[in-house]
mmCIF file of C-alpha atoms in Angstrom:
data_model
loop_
_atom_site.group_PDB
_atom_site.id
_atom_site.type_symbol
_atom_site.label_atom_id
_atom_site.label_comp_id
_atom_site.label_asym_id
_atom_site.label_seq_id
_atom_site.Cartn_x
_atom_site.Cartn_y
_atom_site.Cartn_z
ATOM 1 C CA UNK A 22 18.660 -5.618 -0.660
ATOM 2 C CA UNK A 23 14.700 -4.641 -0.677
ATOM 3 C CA UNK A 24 14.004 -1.114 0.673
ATOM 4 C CA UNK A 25 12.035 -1.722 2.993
ATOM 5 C CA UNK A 26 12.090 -5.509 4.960
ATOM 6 C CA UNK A 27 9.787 -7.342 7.395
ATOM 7 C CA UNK A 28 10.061 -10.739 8.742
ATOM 8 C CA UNK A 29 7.025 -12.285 7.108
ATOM 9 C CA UNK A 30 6.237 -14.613 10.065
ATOM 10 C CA UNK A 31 3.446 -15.586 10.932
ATOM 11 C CA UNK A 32 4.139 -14.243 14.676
ATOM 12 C CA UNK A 33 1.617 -16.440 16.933
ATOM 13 C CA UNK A 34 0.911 -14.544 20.293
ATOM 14 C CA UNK A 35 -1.878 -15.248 22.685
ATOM 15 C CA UNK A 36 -4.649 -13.013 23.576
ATOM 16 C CA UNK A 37 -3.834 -10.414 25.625
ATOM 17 C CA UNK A 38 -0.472 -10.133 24.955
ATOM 18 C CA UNK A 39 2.318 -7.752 23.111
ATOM 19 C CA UNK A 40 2.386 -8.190 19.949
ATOM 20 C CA UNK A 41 5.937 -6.853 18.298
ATOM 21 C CA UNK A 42 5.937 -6.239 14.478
ATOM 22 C CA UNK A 43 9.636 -4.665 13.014
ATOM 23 C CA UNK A 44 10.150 -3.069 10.072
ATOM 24 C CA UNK A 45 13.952 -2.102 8.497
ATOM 25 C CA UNK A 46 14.761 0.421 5.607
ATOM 26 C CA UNK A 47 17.217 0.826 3.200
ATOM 27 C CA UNK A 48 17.362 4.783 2.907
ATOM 28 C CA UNK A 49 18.519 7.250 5.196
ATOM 29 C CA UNK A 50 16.811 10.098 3.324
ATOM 30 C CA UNK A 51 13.178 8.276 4.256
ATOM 31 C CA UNK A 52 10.811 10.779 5.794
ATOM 32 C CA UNK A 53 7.925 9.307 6.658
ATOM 33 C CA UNK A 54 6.751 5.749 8.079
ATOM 34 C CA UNK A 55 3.334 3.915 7.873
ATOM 35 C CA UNK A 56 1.514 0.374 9.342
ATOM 36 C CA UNK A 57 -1.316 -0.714 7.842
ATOM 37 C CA UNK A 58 -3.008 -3.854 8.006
ATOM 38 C CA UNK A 59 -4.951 -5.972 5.633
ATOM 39 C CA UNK A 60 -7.039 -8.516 6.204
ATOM 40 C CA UNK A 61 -6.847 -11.198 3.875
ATOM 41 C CA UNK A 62 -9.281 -10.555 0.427
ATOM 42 C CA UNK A 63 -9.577 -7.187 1.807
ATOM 43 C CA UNK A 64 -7.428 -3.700 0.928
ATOM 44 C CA UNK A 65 -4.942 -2.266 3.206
ATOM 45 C CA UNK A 66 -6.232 0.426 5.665
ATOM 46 C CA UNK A 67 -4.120 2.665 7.603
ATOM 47 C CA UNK A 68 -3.195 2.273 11.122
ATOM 48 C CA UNK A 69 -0.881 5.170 11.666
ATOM 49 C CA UNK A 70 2.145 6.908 10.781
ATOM 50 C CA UNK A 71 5.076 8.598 12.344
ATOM 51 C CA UNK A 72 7.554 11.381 11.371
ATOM 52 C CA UNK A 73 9.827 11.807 14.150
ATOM 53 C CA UNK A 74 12.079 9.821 16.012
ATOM 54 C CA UNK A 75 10.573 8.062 19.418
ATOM 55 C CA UNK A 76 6.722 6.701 20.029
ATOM 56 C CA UNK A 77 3.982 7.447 19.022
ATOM 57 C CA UNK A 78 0.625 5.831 20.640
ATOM 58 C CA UNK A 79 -3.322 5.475 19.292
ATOM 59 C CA UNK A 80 -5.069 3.184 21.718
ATOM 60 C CA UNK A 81 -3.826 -0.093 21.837
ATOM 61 C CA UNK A 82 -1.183 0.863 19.088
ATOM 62 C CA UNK A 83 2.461 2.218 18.976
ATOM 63 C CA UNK A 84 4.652 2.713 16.929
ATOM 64 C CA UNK A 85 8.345 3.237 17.143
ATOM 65 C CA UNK A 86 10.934 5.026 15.008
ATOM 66 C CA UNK A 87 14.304 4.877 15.151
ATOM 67 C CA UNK A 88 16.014 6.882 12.375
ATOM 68 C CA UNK A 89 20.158 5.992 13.271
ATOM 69 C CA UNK A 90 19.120 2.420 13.134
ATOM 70 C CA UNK A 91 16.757 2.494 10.256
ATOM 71 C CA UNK A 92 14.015 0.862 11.914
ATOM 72 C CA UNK A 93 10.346 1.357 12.878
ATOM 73 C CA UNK A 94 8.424 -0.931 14.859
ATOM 74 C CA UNK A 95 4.806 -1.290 15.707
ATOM 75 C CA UNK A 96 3.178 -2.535 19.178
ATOM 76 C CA UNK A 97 0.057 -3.782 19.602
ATOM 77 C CA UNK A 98 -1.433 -4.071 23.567
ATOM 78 C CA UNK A 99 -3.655 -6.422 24.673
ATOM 79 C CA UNK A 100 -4.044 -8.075 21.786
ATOM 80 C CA UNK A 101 -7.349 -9.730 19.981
ATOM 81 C CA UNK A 102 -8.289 -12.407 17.537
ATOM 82 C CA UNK A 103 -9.882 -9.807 15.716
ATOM 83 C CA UNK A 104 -5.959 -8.124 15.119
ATOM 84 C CA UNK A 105 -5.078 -11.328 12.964
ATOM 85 C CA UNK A 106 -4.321 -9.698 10.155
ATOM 86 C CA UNK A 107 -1.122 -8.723 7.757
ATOM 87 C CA UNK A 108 0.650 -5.449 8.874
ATOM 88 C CA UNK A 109 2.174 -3.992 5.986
ATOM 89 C CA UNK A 110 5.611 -1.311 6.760
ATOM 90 C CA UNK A 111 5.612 1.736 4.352
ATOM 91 C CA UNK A 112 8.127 3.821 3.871
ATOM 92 C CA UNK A 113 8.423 7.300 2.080
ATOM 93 C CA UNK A 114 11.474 8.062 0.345
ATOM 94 C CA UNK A 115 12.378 11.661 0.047
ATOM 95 C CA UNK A 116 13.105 11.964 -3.520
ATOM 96 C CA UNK A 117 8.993 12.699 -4.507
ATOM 97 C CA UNK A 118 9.113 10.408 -6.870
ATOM 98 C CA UNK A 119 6.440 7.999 -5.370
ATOM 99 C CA UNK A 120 4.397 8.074 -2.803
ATOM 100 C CA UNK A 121 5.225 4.583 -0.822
ATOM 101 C CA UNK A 122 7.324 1.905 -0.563
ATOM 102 C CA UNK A 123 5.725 -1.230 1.114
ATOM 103 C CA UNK A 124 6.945 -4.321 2.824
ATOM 104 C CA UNK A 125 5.886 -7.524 2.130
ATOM 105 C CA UNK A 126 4.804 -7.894 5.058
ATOM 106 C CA UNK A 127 4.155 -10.113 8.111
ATOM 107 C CA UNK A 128 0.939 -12.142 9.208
ATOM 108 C CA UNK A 129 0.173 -11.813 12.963
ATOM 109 C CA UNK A 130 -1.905 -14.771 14.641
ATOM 110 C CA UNK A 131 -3.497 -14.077 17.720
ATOM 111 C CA UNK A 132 -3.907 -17.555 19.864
ATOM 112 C CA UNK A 133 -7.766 -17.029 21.751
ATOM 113 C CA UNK B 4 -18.357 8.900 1.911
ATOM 114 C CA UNK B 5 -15.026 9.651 1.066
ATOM 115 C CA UNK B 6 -13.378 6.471 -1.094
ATOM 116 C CA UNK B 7 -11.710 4.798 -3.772
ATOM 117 C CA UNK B 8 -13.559 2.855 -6.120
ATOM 118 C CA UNK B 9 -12.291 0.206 -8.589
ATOM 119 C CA UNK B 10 -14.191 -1.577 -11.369
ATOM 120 C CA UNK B 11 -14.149 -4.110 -12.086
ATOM 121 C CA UNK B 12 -13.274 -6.182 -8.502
ATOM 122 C CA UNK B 13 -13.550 -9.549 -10.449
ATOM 123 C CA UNK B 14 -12.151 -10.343 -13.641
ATOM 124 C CA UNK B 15 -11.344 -13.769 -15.988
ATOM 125 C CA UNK B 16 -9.550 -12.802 -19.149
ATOM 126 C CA UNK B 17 -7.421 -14.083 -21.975
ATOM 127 C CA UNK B 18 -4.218 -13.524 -23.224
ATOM 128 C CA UNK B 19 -4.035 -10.719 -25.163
ATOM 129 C CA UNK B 20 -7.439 -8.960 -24.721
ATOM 130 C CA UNK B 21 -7.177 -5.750 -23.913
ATOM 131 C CA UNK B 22 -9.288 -4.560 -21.076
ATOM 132 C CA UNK B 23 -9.035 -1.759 -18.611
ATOM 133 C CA UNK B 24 -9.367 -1.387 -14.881
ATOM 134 C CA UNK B 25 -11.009 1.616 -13.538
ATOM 135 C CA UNK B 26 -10.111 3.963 -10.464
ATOM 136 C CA UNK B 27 -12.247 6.844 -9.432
ATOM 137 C CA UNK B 28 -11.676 8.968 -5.963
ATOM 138 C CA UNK B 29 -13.836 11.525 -4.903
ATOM 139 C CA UNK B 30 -11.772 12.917 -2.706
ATOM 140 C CA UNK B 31 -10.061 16.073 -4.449
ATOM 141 C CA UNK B 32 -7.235 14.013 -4.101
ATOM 142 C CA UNK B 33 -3.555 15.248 -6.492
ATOM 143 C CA UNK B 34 -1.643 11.799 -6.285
ATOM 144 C CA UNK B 35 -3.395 8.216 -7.267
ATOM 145 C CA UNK B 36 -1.093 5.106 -7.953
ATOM 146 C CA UNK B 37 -1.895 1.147 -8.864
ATOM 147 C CA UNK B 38 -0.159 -1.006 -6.889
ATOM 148 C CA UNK B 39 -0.304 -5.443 -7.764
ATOM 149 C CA UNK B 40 0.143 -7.906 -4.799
ATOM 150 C CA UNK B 41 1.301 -10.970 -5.346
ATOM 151 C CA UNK B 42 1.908 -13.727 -2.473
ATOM 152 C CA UNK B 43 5.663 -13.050 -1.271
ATOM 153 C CA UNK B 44 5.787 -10.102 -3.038
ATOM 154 C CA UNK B 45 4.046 -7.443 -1.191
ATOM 155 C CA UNK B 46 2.865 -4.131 -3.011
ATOM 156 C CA UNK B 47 4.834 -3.360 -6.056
ATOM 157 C CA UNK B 48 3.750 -0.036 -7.539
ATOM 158 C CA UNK B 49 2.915 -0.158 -11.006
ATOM 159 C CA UNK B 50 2.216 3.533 -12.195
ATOM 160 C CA UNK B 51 1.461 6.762 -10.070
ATOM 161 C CA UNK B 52 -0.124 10.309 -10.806
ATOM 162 C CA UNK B 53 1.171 13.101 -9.194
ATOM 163 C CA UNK B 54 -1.694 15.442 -11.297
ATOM 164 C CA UNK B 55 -4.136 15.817 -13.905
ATOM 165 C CA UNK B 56 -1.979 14.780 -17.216
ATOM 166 C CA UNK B 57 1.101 13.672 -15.327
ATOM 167 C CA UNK B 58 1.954 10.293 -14.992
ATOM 168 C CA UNK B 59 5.337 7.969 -14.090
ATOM 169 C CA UNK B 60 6.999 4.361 -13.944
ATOM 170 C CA UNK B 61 6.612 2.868 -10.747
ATOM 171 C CA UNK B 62 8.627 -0.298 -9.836
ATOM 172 C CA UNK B 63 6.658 -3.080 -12.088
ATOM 173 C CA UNK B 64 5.560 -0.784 -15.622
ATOM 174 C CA UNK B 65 5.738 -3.754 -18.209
ATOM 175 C CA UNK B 66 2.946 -4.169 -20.112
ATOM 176 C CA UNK B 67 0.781 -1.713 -18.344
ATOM 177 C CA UNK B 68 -0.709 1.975 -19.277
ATOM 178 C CA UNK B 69 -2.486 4.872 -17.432
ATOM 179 C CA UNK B 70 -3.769 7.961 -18.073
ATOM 180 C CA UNK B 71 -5.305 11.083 -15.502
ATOM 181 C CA UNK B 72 -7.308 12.869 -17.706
ATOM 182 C CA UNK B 73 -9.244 14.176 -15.081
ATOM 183 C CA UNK B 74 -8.417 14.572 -11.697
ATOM 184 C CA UNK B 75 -10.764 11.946 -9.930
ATOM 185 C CA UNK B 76 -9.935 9.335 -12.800
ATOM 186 C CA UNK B 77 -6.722 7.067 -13.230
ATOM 187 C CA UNK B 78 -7.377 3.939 -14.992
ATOM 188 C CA UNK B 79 -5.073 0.913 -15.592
ATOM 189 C CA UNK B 80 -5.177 -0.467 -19.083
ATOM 190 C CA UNK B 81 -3.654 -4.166 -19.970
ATOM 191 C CA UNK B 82 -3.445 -3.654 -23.957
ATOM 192 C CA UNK B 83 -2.101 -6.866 -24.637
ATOM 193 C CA UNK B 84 -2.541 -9.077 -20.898
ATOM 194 C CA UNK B 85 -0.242 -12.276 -20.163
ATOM 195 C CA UNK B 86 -0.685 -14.892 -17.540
ATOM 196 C CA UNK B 87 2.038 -13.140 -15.420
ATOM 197 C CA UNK B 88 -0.516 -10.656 -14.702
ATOM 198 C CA UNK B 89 -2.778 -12.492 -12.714
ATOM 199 C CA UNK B 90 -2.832 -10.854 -9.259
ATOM 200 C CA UNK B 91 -4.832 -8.616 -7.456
ATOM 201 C CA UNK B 92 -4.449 -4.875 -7.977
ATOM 202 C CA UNK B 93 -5.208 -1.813 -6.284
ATOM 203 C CA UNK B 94 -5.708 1.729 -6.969
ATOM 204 C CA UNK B 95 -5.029 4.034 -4.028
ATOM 205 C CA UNK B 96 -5.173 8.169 -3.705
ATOM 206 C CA UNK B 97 -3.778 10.562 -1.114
ATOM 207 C CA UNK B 98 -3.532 14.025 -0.711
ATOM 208 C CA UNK B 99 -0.174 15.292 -1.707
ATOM 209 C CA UNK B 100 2.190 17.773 0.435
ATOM 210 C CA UNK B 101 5.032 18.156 3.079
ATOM 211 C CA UNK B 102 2.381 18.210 5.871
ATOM 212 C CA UNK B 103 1.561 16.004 8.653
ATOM 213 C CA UNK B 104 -1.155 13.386 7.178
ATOM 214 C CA UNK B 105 -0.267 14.022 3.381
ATOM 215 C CA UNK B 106 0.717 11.003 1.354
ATOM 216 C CA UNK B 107 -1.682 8.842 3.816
ATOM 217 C CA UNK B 108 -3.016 6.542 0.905
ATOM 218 C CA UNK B 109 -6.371 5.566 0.802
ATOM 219 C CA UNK B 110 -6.886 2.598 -0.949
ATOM 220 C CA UNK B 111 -9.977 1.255 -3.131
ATOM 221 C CA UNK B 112 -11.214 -2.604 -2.529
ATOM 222 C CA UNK B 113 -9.066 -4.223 -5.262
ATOM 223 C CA UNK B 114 -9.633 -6.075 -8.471
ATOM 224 C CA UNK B 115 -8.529 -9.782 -8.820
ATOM 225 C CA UNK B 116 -7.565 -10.210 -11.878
ATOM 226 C CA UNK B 117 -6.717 -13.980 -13.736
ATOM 227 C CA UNK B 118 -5.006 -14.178 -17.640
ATOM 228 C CA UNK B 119 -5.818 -17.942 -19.185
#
């Protein structure tokens, strides 16, 4: 089982709409949670993180952390053409050994 | 500006000549790490740097070495490279603690690397 598991997709929405990216992880003892997205040639660049259990929001983004069920979700509002991009899940485990464990994963369309 | 820089971000090789990537952040930053992407595969971490002289395994090690002599330095070296590692690397830094924002990794703008 991979630590940390996204649905690769590609999820097609139109513009405008919710876009719904999930995320699942392996280990209880994770502390920490993180989205970024990466467009494609291009690095990964952080879009936020969370710590606690419940939403968080930045602008048109939230994100969404359950710890019992091991999963953390990320919401984008209204969404735009220019949000086509891969949203990687990253996960830090709390033994200090690394820094983050990422996802592979999963390519959002946005229809205009 | 605050970044990560990599060098260099284009590279054709052959087996089995050596060559090194390098990673430089001028951000003060304690951890740096080289991750590899591969399609399907996501980011596998390849080595990380808690510190200045302190190194570990990540997930994908084989055939790889680093060393942090200084802090703003962690380059990747390939001392004998093999077609299995083509694929586009990057190094990535981040502040290091138990406090809200640590471990946020900045990342540099990636080498793509291809073994013949």
């Amino acid at each position: 089982q991979k630590e940390v598991e996204q649905n690769s997709g590609p999820l097609s929405v139109p513009e405008g709409a919710i876009a719904s990216l999930n995320c699942t992880y392996s280990d209880r003892g994770s502390q920490s949670f993180f989205w970024y997205r990466q467009y494609s040639g291009k690095s990964p660049e952080l879009i936020m993180f969370i710590y606690s259990n419940g939403d968080k929001e930045d602008g048109r983004f939230t994100a969404q952390l359950n710890k019992a069920s091991q999963y953390v979700s990320l919401l984008i509002r209204d969404s735009q053409p220019s949000d086509s991009a891969t949203y990687l899940c990253a996960v830090r485990l709390d033994t200090g050994r690394r820094a983050l464990t990422f996802g592979s994963g999963t390519r959002l369309q946005v229809q205009p | 500006e605050a970044q990560v820089t990599q060098n260099p971000r284009y590279l054709i090789t052959v087996t089995g000549k050596k060559l090194t990537v390098t990673c430089s952040q001028n951000m003060n930053h304690e951890y740096m790490s080289w991750y590899r992407q591969d399609p399907g595969l996501g980011l596998r971490q390849i080595y990380y740097s808690m510190n200045v002289e302190v190194t570990d395994k990540g997930d994908v090690p084989e055939g790889y070495k680093v060393s942090r002599k200084e802090k703003r330095n962690f380059p990747l070296i390939l001392e004998s490279p093999s077609p299995n590692q083509t694929s586009l690397y990057f190094c990535a830094s981040s502040p290091w603690g138990g406090y809200s924002g640590a471990n946020v990794l900045t990342f540099g703008a990636g080498s793509r690397l291809t073994v013949l």
